[in-house]
Amino acid sequence: MPEILFLLLPVVAWYGYIMGRNSFRKEQLKQHEKINQDFLSGLNLFLNNQRDKAINVLIENLEVNNETFTTHIALGKLFRAKGENDRAIKIHQFLAKQDVLSPEQRRTSIMQLARDYIDCALYDRAEALLLPLLDDKQCAREARVMLSRVYQVFKDWQKAYDMIEPVEVLEGENFSNTKAYLLCELASLQQGEIKAQMLIKAIALQTNCARAYLELVEHYAANKAYNQAHDCALELAKQCPEFAVLLMDKIDTFIQDEQSKLAFLEQIGQITSSTAVVAQIADIYQNQSKNSEARKKVLQLLEKHATINGFAHLLHLNAKKIDSPEAQQMMLNLEGMVRNKLKQLPKFECDQCGYQGSLLFWQCPRCKHWGSVKPIIGLTGD
């Protein structure tokens, strides 16, 4: 009899193992069923625009684990994208407090929460979250970029530049442009050779940094380095042809001779189809009593690059050819009406967000891109 019981022991053990396994599976199925029910309940509330209730259901009943973490993050991003930052903050704060998260998940939660704070203009809270992450190799790069954005808001250019300067620029990123324009901001606080070297460094970082070229032209002209100012202005026209119109008010600071000025303008005219450049050339021809050449120059421009400003200049030139004082005055009045209308139109436009205005901002006031606000080119522009 004891021998039989001894033989039955493996059978009993196997039976206990099977029953325990089935019980564990049933418990898992119940748990998954509860998670699915809670998730569907929260989703139903969300679809019925009861978003606050939906968030509460998800936070209170949906356990945070590897399966639900991505759901929480995705929902938080969705709210932030829709501008509902308070709800996004609530979700990401909840995630950041969880002890069950892996280090990578915790970093993700904190970074998302920092983004929420920045979008809500809670910059001090974002800074407090991001500064400790600078020592974490996994997210130091992203933290530096976000902190630079925060310091730019407060125009703390030195801190903004120090944060982004070590960041390696990857393909498709525009951080070199940001670094260049931040250097220009720092250069504007300097004088002499230090200022020139910072502007030259900005151009080395971003070859089409229009601000660096324009401020170098001013610097060289102020220090009577006229040849350097001339070369820098010409390089601006080559690298940033849309900004050539901004050179027109600066030419007299480094070129005094009218014939040299004409030669310089002709060079720029070969690079860019700028109404302002052609208008200055026409004015020089007119001063030299070459009215036919001046009118011909403007007509050539209008044939390939029609602008209202060019049309107004043509009216001015045509008025000079009219003998009748009354007809001439009528033509000049028409020119004045056109130019007054032009003054009411925006002169600059951001090529990133479409912002328009009459003043030039090196950082777009709407989308915060650097160097994206440019003179309008076309019918109503240059």
Short mmCIF file of C-alpha atoms in Angstrom, two decimals:
data_model
loop_
_atom_site.label_atom_id
_atom_site.label_comp_id
_atom_site.label_asym_id
_atom_site.label_seq_id
_atom_site.Cartn_x
_atom_site.Cartn_y
_atom_site.Cartn_z
CA MET A 1 0.00 0.00 0.00
CA PRO A 2 2.71 2.60 0.84
CA GLU A 3 4.36 1.70 -2.44
CA ILE A 4 1.18 2.59 -4.33
CA LEU A 5 0.90 5.92 -2.51
CA PHE A 6 4.52 6.65 -3.31
CA LEU A 7 3.84 5.96 -6.99
CA LEU A 8 0.82 8.27 -6.94
CA LEU A 9 2.81 11.24 -5.58
CA PRO A 10 4.07 12.38 -9.07
CA VAL A 11 0.53 12.18 -10.37
CA VAL A 12 -0.77 14.33 -7.51
CA ALA A 13 2.08 16.85 -8.01
CA TRP A 14 1.39 17.06 -11.75
CA TYR A 15 -2.31 17.53 -11.10
CA GLY A 16 -1.58 20.35 -8.61
CA TYR A 17 0.70 22.03 -11.15
CA ILE A 18 -1.95 21.88 -13.87
CA MET A 19 -4.67 23.23 -11.59
CA GLY A 20 -2.44 26.04 -10.34
CA ARG A 21 -1.47 26.98 -13.88
CA ASN A 22 -5.10 27.07 -14.98
CA SER A 23 -5.97 29.20 -11.96
CA PHE A 24 -3.14 31.65 -12.80
CA ARG A 25 -4.33 31.86 -16.41
CA LYS A 26 -7.86 32.54 -15.30
CA GLU A 27 -6.61 35.32 -13.01
CA GLN A 28 -4.62 36.84 -15.89
CA LEU A 29 -7.63 36.70 -18.18
CA LYS A 30 -9.76 38.43 -15.54
CA GLN A 31 -7.13 41.11 -15.12
CA HIS A 32 -6.85 41.70 -18.89
CA GLU A 33 -10.62 41.74 -19.15
CA LYS A 34 -10.79 44.40 -16.42
CA ILE A 35 -8.07 46.48 -18.19
CA ASN A 36 -9.90 46.21 -21.48
CA GLN A 37 -13.19 47.22 -19.85
CA ASP A 38 -11.57 50.23 -18.16
CA PHE A 39 -9.85 51.24 -21.37
CA LEU A 40 -13.05 50.93 -23.40
CA SER A 41 -14.95 52.87 -20.74
CA GLY A 42 -12.39 55.70 -20.88
CA LEU A 43 -12.39 55.63 -24.68
CA ASN A 44 -16.18 55.86 -24.76
CA LEU A 45 -16.11 58.91 -22.49
CA PHE A 46 -13.40 60.46 -24.65
CA LEU A 47 -15.42 59.95 -27.84
CA ASN A 48 -18.44 61.54 -26.15
CA ASN A 49 -16.38 64.67 -25.42
CA GLN A 50 -16.36 63.91 -21.68
CA ARG A 51 -12.61 64.24 -21.66
CA ASP A 52 -12.04 65.09 -18.01
CA LYS A 53 -14.00 62.01 -16.96
CA ALA A 54 -12.12 59.94 -19.54
CA ILE A 55 -8.77 61.03 -18.12
CA ASN A 56 -9.88 60.24 -14.57
CA VAL A 57 -11.01 56.75 -15.63
CA LEU A 58 -7.75 56.04 -17.39
CA ILE A 59 -5.60 57.37 -14.55
CA GLU A 60 -7.52 55.78 -11.68
CA ASN A 61 -8.36 52.38 -13.17
CA LEU A 62 -5.85 51.70 -15.95
CA GLU A 63 -2.73 50.29 -14.35
CA VAL A 64 0.53 51.66 -15.73
CA ASN A 65 2.67 48.90 -17.20
CA ASN A 66 4.52 48.14 -20.42
CA GLU A 67 1.23 47.56 -22.21
CA THR A 68 -0.56 50.75 -21.12
CA PHE A 69 2.39 53.17 -20.88
CA THR A 70 2.35 53.85 -24.63
CA THR A 71 -1.40 54.51 -24.45
CA HIS A 72 -0.93 57.13 -21.72
CA ILE A 73 1.89 58.85 -23.65
CA ALA A 74 -0.07 58.85 -26.93
CA LEU A 75 -3.13 60.31 -25.21
CA GLY A 76 -1.05 63.05 -23.58
CA LYS A 77 0.54 63.96 -26.92
CA LEU A 78 -2.90 64.08 -28.53
CA PHE A 79 -4.19 66.55 -25.94
CA ARG A 80 -1.08 68.73 -26.30
CA ALA A 81 -1.41 68.76 -30.10
CA LYS A 82 -5.02 69.93 -29.71
CA GLY A 83 -3.95 72.71 -27.34
CA GLU A 84 -5.49 71.05 -24.26
CA ASN A 85 -2.26 71.31 -22.29
CA ASP A 86 -3.87 71.09 -18.84
CA ARG A 87 -5.10 67.58 -19.65
CA ALA A 88 -1.75 66.61 -21.13
CA ILE A 89 -0.01 67.82 -17.96
CA LYS A 90 -2.38 65.80 -15.79
CA ILE A 91 -1.57 62.58 -17.67
CA HIS A 92 2.19 63.11 -17.81
CA GLN A 93 2.36 64.16 -14.15
CA PHE A 94 0.57 60.93 -13.25
CA LEU A 95 3.06 58.91 -15.27
CA ALA A 96 6.11 60.65 -13.83
CA LYS A 97 5.03 59.69 -10.29
CA GLN A 98 4.79 55.94 -11.01
CA ASP A 99 7.39 53.72 -9.34
CA VAL A 100 6.91 50.83 -11.77
CA LEU A 101 8.37 52.69 -14.77
CA SER A 102 11.69 51.72 -16.29
CA PRO A 103 14.40 54.43 -16.41
CA GLU A 104 13.68 54.97 -20.10
CA GLN A 105 9.95 55.32 -19.51
CA ARG A 106 10.55 57.75 -16.65
CA ARG A 107 12.75 59.90 -18.89
CA THR A 108 10.07 59.89 -21.58
CA SER A 109 7.41 60.96 -19.07
CA ILE A 110 9.54 63.82 -17.73
CA MET A 111 10.45 65.05 -21.22
CA GLN A 112 6.81 65.03 -22.28
CA LEU A 113 5.83 66.91 -19.12
CA ALA A 114 8.54 69.49 -19.81
CA ARG A 115 7.13 69.99 -23.31
CA ASP A 116 3.68 70.52 -21.78
CA TYR A 117 5.08 73.16 -19.44
CA ILE A 118 6.87 74.99 -22.29
CA ASP A 119 3.69 75.05 -24.39
CA CYS A 120 1.84 76.50 -21.37
CA ALA A 121 4.61 79.10 -20.81
CA LEU A 122 5.43 77.53 -17.43
CA TYR A 123 9.11 77.96 -18.18
CA ASP A 124 10.39 77.81 -14.61
CA ARG A 125 8.80 74.38 -14.12
CA ALA A 126 10.20 73.16 -17.43
CA GLU A 127 13.67 74.39 -16.49
CA ALA A 128 13.48 72.63 -13.11
CA LEU A 129 12.63 69.34 -14.85
CA LEU A 130 15.24 69.63 -17.60
CA LEU A 131 18.35 70.82 -15.73
CA PRO A 132 18.87 67.49 -13.87
CA LEU A 133 18.63 65.65 -17.20
CA LEU A 134 21.75 67.36 -18.59
CA ASP A 135 23.87 64.69 -16.88
CA ASP A 136 21.85 61.86 -18.43
CA LYS A 137 23.50 60.82 -21.69
CA GLN A 138 20.25 59.32 -22.98
CA CYS A 139 18.32 62.60 -23.01
CA ALA A 140 20.92 65.36 -22.48
CA ARG A 141 20.76 66.39 -26.15
CA GLU A 142 16.99 66.85 -26.17
CA ALA A 143 17.12 68.60 -22.79
CA ARG A 144 19.71 71.08 -24.11
CA VAL A 145 17.56 71.93 -27.13
CA MET A 146 14.49 72.51 -24.98
CA LEU A 147 16.38 74.58 -22.40
CA SER A 148 17.79 76.74 -25.20
CA ARG A 149 14.22 77.44 -26.30
CA VAL A 150 13.32 78.46 -22.74
CA TYR A 151 16.26 80.86 -22.45
CA GLN A 152 15.48 82.37 -25.86
CA VAL A 153 12.04 83.35 -24.59
CA PHE A 154 13.69 85.43 -21.87
CA LYS A 155 16.31 86.76 -24.33
CA ASP A 156 19.09 85.28 -22.23
CA TRP A 157 21.17 84.80 -25.37
CA GLN A 158 24.32 83.63 -23.61
CA LYS A 159 22.57 80.78 -21.79
CA ALA A 160 20.57 79.91 -24.91
CA TYR A 161 23.76 79.68 -26.98
CA ASP A 162 25.71 77.79 -24.28
CA MET A 163 22.95 75.19 -24.14
CA ILE A 164 22.71 74.52 -27.87
CA GLU A 165 26.35 75.07 -28.86
CA PRO A 166 27.54 71.50 -27.93
CA VAL A 167 24.57 69.88 -29.71
CA GLU A 168 25.72 67.94 -32.74
CA VAL A 169 23.65 68.81 -35.80
CA LEU A 170 22.10 65.79 -37.48
CA GLU A 171 20.84 65.56 -41.04
CA GLY A 172 17.60 67.45 -41.55
CA GLU A 173 18.02 69.60 -38.41
CA ASN A 174 18.32 73.38 -38.40
CA PHE A 175 20.38 73.92 -35.25
CA SER A 176 23.29 75.48 -37.17
CA ASN A 177 20.92 78.28 -38.17
CA THR A 178 19.83 78.75 -34.55
CA LYS A 179 23.45 78.85 -33.36
CA ALA A 180 24.36 81.42 -36.04
CA TYR A 181 21.54 83.81 -35.14
CA LEU A 182 22.19 83.43 -31.41
CA LEU A 183 25.81 84.40 -32.13
CA CYS A 184 24.48 87.48 -33.94
CA GLU A 185 22.49 88.40 -30.84
CA LEU A 186 25.63 88.06 -28.72
CA ALA A 187 27.67 90.01 -31.28
CA SER A 188 25.21 92.92 -31.07
CA LEU A 189 26.34 93.35 -27.44
CA GLN A 190 30.03 93.53 -28.44
CA GLN A 191 32.21 96.02 -30.26
CA GLY A 192 35.33 96.08 -32.38
CA GLU A 193 37.18 92.96 -33.46
CA ILE A 194 35.30 90.70 -31.02
CA LYS A 195 32.02 91.60 -32.73
CA ALA A 196 33.48 90.99 -36.20
CA GLN A 197 34.88 87.58 -35.20
CA MET A 198 31.54 86.46 -33.76
CA LEU A 199 29.72 87.50 -36.95
CA ILE A 200 32.30 85.69 -39.09
CA LYS A 201 31.80 82.58 -36.94
CA ALA A 202 28.04 82.88 -37.47
CA ILE A 203 28.57 82.90 -41.25
CA ALA A 204 30.83 79.85 -40.93
CA LEU A 205 27.98 78.05 -39.15
CA GLN A 206 25.30 79.18 -41.61
CA THR A 207 26.47 80.57 -44.94
CA ASN A 208 23.12 82.24 -45.64
CA CYS A 209 22.86 84.07 -42.30
CA ALA A 210 21.66 87.41 -43.70
CA ARG A 211 21.89 89.23 -40.38
CA ALA A 212 25.58 88.42 -39.98
CA TYR A 213 26.37 89.80 -43.45
CA LEU A 214 24.37 93.00 -42.91
CA GLU A 215 25.92 93.70 -39.53
CA LEU A 216 29.40 92.98 -40.89
CA VAL A 217 28.78 95.50 -43.69
CA GLU A 218 27.81 98.10 -41.07
CA HIS A 219 30.84 97.20 -38.93
CA TYR A 220 33.34 97.46 -41.78
CA ALA A 221 31.79 100.68 -43.09
CA ALA A 222 31.88 102.27 -39.62
CA ASN A 223 35.58 101.36 -39.34
CA LYS A 224 36.28 102.68 -42.87
CA ALA A 225 37.18 99.22 -44.15
CA TYR A 226 35.31 100.00 -47.37
CA ASN A 227 36.72 97.17 -49.49
CA GLN A 228 35.73 94.59 -46.89
CA ALA A 229 32.27 96.13 -46.63
CA HIS A 230 31.96 96.01 -50.44
CA ASP A 231 32.97 92.33 -50.58
CA CYS A 232 30.68 91.40 -47.70
CA ALA A 233 27.71 93.17 -49.33
CA LEU A 234 28.36 91.37 -52.60
CA GLU A 235 28.53 88.03 -50.76
CA LEU A 236 25.19 88.80 -49.11
CA ALA A 237 23.62 89.28 -52.54
CA LYS A 238 25.03 85.90 -53.64
CA GLN A 239 24.08 83.91 -50.52
CA CYS A 240 20.83 85.69 -49.61
CA PRO A 241 19.52 87.39 -52.79
CA GLU A 242 16.10 88.07 -51.23
CA PHE A 243 17.80 90.38 -48.69
CA ALA A 244 19.56 92.49 -51.35
CA VAL A 245 16.86 95.15 -50.93
CA LEU A 246 18.16 95.82 -47.40
CA LEU A 247 21.55 96.80 -48.81
CA MET A 248 20.18 99.83 -50.64
CA ASP A 249 20.23 102.08 -47.56
CA LYS A 250 23.79 101.03 -46.72
CA ILE A 251 25.58 101.42 -50.06
CA ASP A 252 26.40 105.10 -49.52
CA THR A 253 28.26 104.20 -46.31
CA PHE A 254 31.00 102.34 -48.18
CA ILE A 255 30.75 103.65 -51.79
CA GLN A 256 30.89 107.39 -52.32
CA ASP A 257 31.68 107.55 -56.04
CA GLU A 258 28.56 107.42 -58.23
CA GLN A 259 30.21 105.41 -61.00
CA SER A 260 31.50 102.82 -58.51
CA LYS A 261 28.04 102.65 -57.00
CA LEU A 262 26.54 102.02 -60.44
CA ALA A 263 29.05 99.24 -61.12
CA PHE A 264 28.25 97.63 -57.76
CA LEU A 265 24.49 97.82 -58.40
CA GLU A 266 24.97 96.30 -61.86
CA GLN A 267 26.80 93.37 -60.24
CA ILE A 268 23.96 92.80 -57.79
CA GLY A 269 21.41 93.18 -60.60
CA GLN A 270 23.01 90.24 -62.38
CA ILE A 271 22.55 88.09 -59.26
CA THR A 272 19.02 89.02 -58.25
CA SER A 273 15.89 90.52 -59.87
CA SER A 274 15.37 93.20 -57.25
CA THR A 275 13.09 96.14 -57.96
CA ALA A 276 14.98 98.25 -55.40
CA VAL A 277 18.30 97.58 -57.15
CA VAL A 278 16.93 98.47 -60.58
CA ALA A 279 15.26 101.59 -59.16
CA GLN A 280 18.61 102.80 -57.80
CA ILE A 281 20.29 102.10 -61.14
CA ALA A 282 17.54 104.05 -62.91
CA ASP A 283 17.97 106.96 -60.51
CA ILE A 284 21.70 107.12 -61.30
CA TYR A 285 20.96 107.08 -65.05
CA GLN A 286 18.42 109.84 -64.52
CA ASN A 287 20.97 111.92 -62.60
CA GLN A 288 23.28 111.50 -65.58
CA SER A 289 20.47 112.70 -67.89
CA LYS A 290 20.11 109.22 -69.39
CA ASN A 291 16.35 109.07 -69.08
CA SER A 292 15.92 106.64 -71.97
CA GLU A 293 18.38 104.16 -70.41
CA ALA A 294 16.65 104.50 -67.05
CA ARG A 295 13.20 103.83 -68.52
CA LYS A 296 14.55 100.91 -70.57
CA LYS A 297 16.08 99.35 -67.43
CA VAL A 298 12.80 99.50 -65.53
CA LEU A 299 10.81 98.12 -68.48
CA GLN A 300 13.22 95.17 -68.77
CA LEU A 301 12.69 94.42 -65.09
CA LEU A 302 8.90 94.62 -65.35
CA GLU A 303 8.86 92.22 -68.31
CA LYS A 304 10.49 89.41 -66.28
CA HIS A 305 9.65 90.46 -62.72
CA ALA A 306 6.53 92.62 -62.49
CA THR A 307 6.02 94.50 -59.21
CA ILE A 308 3.80 97.37 -58.15
CA ASN A 309 6.88 99.22 -56.90
CA GLY A 310 8.49 98.87 -60.33
CA PHE A 311 5.31 100.15 -61.95
CA ALA A 312 5.34 103.20 -59.63
CA HIS A 313 8.94 103.93 -60.62
CA LEU A 314 7.99 103.68 -64.29
CA LEU A 315 5.20 106.22 -63.71
CA HIS A 316 7.78 108.58 -62.20
CA LEU A 317 10.10 108.20 -65.18
CA ASN A 318 7.26 108.68 -67.67
CA ALA A 319 6.12 111.82 -65.87
CA LYS A 320 9.52 113.37 -66.56
CA LYS A 321 8.96 112.92 -70.31
CA ILE A 322 5.60 114.74 -70.36
CA ASP A 323 5.73 118.39 -71.39
CA SER A 324 2.29 119.39 -70.17
CA PRO A 325 2.51 120.45 -66.48
CA GLU A 326 -1.06 119.29 -65.81
CA ALA A 327 -0.51 115.86 -67.35
CA GLN A 328 2.82 115.54 -65.58
CA GLN A 329 1.24 116.37 -62.24
CA MET A 330 -1.53 113.88 -62.87
CA MET A 331 1.06 111.17 -63.51
CA LEU A 332 2.98 112.09 -60.34
CA ASN A 333 -0.27 112.04 -58.34
CA LEU A 334 -0.96 108.56 -59.66
CA GLU A 335 2.52 107.49 -58.62
CA GLY A 336 1.92 108.93 -55.14
CA MET A 337 -1.34 107.01 -54.79
CA VAL A 338 0.36 103.75 -55.74
CA ARG A 339 3.24 104.33 -53.30
CA ASN A 340 0.83 105.24 -50.47
CA LYS A 341 -1.02 101.99 -51.08
CA LEU A 342 2.28 100.09 -50.95
CA LYS A 343 3.04 101.61 -47.55
CA GLN A 344 -0.10 99.95 -46.18
CA LEU A 345 1.02 96.50 -47.29
CA PRO A 346 3.32 94.19 -45.29
CA LYS A 347 6.96 94.18 -46.35
CA PHE A 348 8.12 90.97 -44.71
CA GLU A 349 6.81 87.41 -44.53
CA CYS A 350 7.87 84.26 -42.64
CA ASP A 351 8.50 81.37 -44.99
CA GLN A 352 7.67 78.89 -42.20
CA CYS A 353 4.32 80.04 -40.81
CA GLY A 354 3.22 82.84 -43.16
CA TYR A 355 3.46 85.66 -40.60
CA GLN A 356 3.46 89.07 -42.31
CA GLY A 357 4.43 92.51 -41.02
CA SER A 358 6.03 95.84 -41.81
CA LEU A 359 9.02 95.28 -39.50
CA LEU A 360 11.86 92.80 -39.88
CA PHE A 361 12.22 90.28 -37.04
CA TRP A 362 15.23 87.99 -37.15
CA GLN A 363 13.24 85.52 -35.06
CA CYS A 364 9.65 85.08 -36.20
CA PRO A 365 7.33 86.34 -33.42
CA ARG A 366 4.81 83.64 -34.25
CA CYS A 367 6.69 80.37 -34.95
CA LYS A 368 10.05 81.38 -33.36
CA HIS A 369 12.14 80.25 -36.35
CA TRP A 370 15.36 82.17 -36.86
CA GLY A 371 15.98 83.94 -40.18
CA SER A 372 12.66 82.85 -41.67
CA VAL A 373 11.16 86.37 -41.90
CA LYS A 374 12.27 87.75 -45.26
CA PRO A 375 11.41 90.63 -47.59
CA ILE A 376 8.34 89.80 -49.68
CA ILE A 377 9.28 88.98 -53.27
CA GLY A 378 6.65 89.37 -55.96
CA LEU A 379 3.90 91.69 -57.11
CA THR A 380 3.44 93.58 -53.83
CA GLY A 381 7.07 93.25 -52.70
CA ASP A 382 10.55 93.72 -54.06
#
